[in-house]
Short mmCIF file of C-alpha atoms in Angstrom, two decimals:
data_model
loop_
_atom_site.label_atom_id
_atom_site.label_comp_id
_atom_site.label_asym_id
_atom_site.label_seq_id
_atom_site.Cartn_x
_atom_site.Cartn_y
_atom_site.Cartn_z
CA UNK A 299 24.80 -63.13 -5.67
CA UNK A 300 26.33 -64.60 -8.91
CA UNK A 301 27.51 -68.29 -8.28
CA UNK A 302 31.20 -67.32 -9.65
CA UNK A 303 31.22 -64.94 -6.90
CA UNK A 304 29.62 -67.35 -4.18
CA UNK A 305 32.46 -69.61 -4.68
CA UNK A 306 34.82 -67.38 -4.55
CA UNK A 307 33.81 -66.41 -1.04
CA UNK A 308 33.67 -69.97 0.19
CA UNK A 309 36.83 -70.46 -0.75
CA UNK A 310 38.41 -67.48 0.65
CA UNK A 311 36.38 -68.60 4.20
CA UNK A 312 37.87 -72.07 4.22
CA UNK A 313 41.23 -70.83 3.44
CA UNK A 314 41.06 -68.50 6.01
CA UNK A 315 39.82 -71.26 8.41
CA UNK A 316 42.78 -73.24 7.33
CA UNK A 317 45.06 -70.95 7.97
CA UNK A 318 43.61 -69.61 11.56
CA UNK A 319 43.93 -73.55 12.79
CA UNK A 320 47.21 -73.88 11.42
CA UNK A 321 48.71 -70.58 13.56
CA UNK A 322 46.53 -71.83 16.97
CA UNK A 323 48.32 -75.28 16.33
CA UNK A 324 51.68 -73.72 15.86
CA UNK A 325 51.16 -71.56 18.54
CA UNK A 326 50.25 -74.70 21.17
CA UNK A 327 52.41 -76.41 23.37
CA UNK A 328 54.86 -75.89 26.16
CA UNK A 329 57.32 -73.54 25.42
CA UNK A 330 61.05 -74.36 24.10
CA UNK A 331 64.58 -72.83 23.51
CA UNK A 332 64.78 -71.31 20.05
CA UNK A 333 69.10 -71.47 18.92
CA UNK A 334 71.18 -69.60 16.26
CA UNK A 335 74.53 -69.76 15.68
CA UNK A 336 76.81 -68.02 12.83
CA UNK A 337 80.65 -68.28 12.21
CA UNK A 338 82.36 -65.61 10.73
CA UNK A 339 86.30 -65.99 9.08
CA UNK A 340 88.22 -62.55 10.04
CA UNK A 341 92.21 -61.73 8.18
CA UNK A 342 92.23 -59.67 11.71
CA UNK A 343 94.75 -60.96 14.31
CA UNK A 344 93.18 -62.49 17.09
CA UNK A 345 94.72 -60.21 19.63
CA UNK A 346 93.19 -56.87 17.48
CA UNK A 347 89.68 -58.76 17.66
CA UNK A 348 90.16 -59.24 21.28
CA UNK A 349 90.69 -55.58 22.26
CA UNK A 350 87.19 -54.68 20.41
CA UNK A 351 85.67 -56.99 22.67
CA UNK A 352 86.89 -55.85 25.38
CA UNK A 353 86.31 -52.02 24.82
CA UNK A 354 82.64 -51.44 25.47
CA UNK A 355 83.48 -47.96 23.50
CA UNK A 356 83.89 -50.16 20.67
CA UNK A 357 80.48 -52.37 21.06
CA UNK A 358 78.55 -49.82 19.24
CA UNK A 359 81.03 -49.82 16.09
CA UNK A 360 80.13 -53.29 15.65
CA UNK A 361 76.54 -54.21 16.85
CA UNK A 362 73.55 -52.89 14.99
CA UNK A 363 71.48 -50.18 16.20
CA UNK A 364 73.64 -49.61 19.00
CA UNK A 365 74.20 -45.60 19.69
CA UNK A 366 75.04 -45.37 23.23
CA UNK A 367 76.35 -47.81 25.80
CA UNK A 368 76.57 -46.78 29.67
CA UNK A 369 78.28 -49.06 32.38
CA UNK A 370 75.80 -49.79 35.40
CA UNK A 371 76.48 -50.58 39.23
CA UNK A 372 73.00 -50.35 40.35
CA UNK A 373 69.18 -49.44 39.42
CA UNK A 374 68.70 -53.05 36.90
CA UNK A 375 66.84 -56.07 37.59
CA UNK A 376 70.45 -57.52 38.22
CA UNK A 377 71.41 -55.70 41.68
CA UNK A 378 74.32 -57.93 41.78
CA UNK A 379 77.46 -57.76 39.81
CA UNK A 380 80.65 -57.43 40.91
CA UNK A 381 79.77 -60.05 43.34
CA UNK A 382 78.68 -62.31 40.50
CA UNK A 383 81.45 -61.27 37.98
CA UNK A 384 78.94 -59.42 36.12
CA UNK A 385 78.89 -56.16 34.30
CA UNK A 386 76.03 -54.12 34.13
CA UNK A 387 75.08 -51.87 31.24
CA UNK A 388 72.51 -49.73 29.32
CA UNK A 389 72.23 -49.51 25.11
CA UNK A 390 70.73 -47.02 23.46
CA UNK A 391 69.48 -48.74 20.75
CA UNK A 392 67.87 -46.65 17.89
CA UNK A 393 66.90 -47.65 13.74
CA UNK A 394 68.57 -45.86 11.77
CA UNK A 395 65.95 -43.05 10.55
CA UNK A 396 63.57 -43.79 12.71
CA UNK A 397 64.65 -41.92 16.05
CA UNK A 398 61.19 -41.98 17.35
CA UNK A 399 61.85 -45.90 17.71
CA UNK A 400 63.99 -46.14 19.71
CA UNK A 401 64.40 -47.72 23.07
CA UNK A 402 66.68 -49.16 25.40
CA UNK A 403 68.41 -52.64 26.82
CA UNK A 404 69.81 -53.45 30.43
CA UNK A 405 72.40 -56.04 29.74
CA UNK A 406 74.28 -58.22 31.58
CA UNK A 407 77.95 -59.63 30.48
CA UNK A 408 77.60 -62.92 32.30
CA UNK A 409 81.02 -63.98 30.99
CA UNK A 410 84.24 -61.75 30.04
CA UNK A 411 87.23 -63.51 28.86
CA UNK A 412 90.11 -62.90 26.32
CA UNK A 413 88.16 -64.58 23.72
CA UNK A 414 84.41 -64.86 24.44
CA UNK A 415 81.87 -62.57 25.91
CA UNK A 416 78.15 -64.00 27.05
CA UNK A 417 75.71 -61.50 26.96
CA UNK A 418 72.23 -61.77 28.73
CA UNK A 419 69.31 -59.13 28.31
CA UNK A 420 67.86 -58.12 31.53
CA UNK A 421 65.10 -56.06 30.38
CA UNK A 422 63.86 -53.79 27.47
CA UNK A 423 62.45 -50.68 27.88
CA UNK A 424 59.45 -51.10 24.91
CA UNK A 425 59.05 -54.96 27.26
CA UNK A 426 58.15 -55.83 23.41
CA UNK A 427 60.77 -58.95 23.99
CA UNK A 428 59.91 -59.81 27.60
CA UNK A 429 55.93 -60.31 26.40
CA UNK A 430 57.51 -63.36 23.94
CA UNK A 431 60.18 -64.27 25.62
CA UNK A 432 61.49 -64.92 28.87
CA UNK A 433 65.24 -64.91 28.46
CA UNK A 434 67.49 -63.77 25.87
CA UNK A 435 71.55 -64.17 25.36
CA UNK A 436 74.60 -64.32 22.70
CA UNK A 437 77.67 -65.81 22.81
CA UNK A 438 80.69 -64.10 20.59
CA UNK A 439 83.73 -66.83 20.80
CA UNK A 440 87.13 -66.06 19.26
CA UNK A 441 89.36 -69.07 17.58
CA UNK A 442 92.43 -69.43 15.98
CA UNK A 443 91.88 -69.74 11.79
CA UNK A 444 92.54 -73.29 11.70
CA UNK A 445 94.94 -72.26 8.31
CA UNK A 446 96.95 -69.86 10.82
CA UNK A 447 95.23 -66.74 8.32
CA UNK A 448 93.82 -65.04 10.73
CA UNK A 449 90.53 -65.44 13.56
CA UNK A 450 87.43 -67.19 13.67
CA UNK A 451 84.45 -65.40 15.14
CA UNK A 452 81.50 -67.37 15.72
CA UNK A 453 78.22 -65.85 17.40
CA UNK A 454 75.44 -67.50 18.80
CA UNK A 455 72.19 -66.92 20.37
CA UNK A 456 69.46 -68.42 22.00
CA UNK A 457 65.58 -67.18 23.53
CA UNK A 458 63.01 -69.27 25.27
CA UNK A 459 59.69 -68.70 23.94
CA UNK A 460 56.53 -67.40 27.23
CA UNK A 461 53.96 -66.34 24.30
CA UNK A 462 52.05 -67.95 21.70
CA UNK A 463 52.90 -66.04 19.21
CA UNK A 464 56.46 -66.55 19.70
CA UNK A 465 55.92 -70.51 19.42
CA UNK A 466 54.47 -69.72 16.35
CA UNK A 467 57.28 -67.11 15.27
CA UNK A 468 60.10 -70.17 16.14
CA UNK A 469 58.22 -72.73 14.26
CA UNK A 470 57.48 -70.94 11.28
CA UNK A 471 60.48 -69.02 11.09
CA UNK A 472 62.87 -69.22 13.83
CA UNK A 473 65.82 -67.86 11.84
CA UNK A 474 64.41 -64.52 10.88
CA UNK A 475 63.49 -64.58 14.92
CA UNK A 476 67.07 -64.96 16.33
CA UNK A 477 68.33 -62.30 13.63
CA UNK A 478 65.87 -59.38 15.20
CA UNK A 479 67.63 -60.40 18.41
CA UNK A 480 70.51 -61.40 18.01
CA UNK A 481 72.63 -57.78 17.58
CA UNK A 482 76.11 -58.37 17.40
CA UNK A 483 77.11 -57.64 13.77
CA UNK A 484 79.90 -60.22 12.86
CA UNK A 485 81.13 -58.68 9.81
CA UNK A 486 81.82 -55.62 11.38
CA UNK A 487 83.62 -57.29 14.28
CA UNK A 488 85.91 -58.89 11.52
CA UNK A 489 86.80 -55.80 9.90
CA UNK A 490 90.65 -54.61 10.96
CA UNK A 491 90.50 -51.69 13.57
CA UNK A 492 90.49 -47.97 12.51
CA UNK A 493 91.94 -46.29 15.28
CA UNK A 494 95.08 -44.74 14.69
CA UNK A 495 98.13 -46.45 15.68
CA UNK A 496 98.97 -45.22 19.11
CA UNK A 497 95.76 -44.28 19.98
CA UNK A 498 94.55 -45.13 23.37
CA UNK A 499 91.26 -46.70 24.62
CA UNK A 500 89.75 -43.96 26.76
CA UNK A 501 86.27 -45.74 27.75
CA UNK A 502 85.19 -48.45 30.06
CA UNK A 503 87.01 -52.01 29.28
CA UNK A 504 85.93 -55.27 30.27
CA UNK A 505 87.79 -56.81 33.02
CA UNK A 506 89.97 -59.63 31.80
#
């Protein structure tokens, strides 16, 4: 073997070497909370904004992926919900292209009030996210525009790591983690509503 090339094979071993002990230390350790959080200004009225959030027929205009949502009584992890003030539903959730990919969420809205919603995920139907993580929620708050313009929408989202490689994935880059999950799309919540005026919600609404 020609030295040049002898070299060039040690180097690509230790490098490799490096970089395998670098991902089993990242991946070490007890597990931890991994947070996002995102503000987004709206020139919407803050009691417009609040009638999207309450219309689950709505959700799906403004959270990505979403194609289908369906209210729930029974049949999730969750058996309890009115009891508990929560609402139970299943997403359809499906790339857009890809229809083969797609899969589905049991949520549960933990919290329902005129200006925030918490959202927990129950289960997904791939388990993809239960193998890295063992819970999973977002917050969407409404507030005033402190210049009296308009509403405030700020989002956030947390997951608690139960794998290795998700330590790694919120060490190394826990940002582009919490965007895969987090699927509320802000900017589409801040965009004024299209329904016509007049026009009546005809699906399920949140109670509050």
């Amino acid at each position: 073997m020609h030295p040049h090339a002898r070299k060039i094979l040690l180097a690509v071993a230790v490098l490799t070497g490096i970089g395998l002990s670098a991902k089993t230390l990242l991946s070490r350790g007890p597990d931890f909370e991994i947070r996002f959080e995102r503000q987004v200004p709206s020139r919407v009225p803050i009691d417009e904004l609040r009638a999207k959030l309450a219309s689950l027929e709505d959700w799906t205009a403004w959270h990505h992926q979403f194609r289908g949502i369906t209210p729930r009584s029974d049949g999730s992890k969750d058996s309890s919900s009115a009891e508990n003030g929560r609402r139970l539903i299943r997403v359809l959730v499906e790339p857009p292209k890809k229809q083969w990919k797609r899969f589905e969420l049991d949520l549960a809205v933990t919290r329902s009030t005129r200006d925030r919603i918490e959202v927990e995920l129950l289960a997904d139907s791939k388990g993809r996210i239960e193998k890295l993580f063992s819970s999973v929620g977002w917050t969407i708050t409404l507030l005033p525009d402190p210049q009296g313009q308009g509403t405030l929408i700020r989002g956030e989202a947390r997951a608690r790591t139960t794998s290795a490689k998700a330590r790694m994935l919120g060490r190394v880059a826990p940002r582009i983690v919490m965007n895969q999950l987090f699927y509320p799309d802000l900017e589409a919540l801040a965009l004024p509503e299209r329904r016509r005026q007049g026009e009546k919600h005809n699906g399920q609404l949140l109670p509050f």
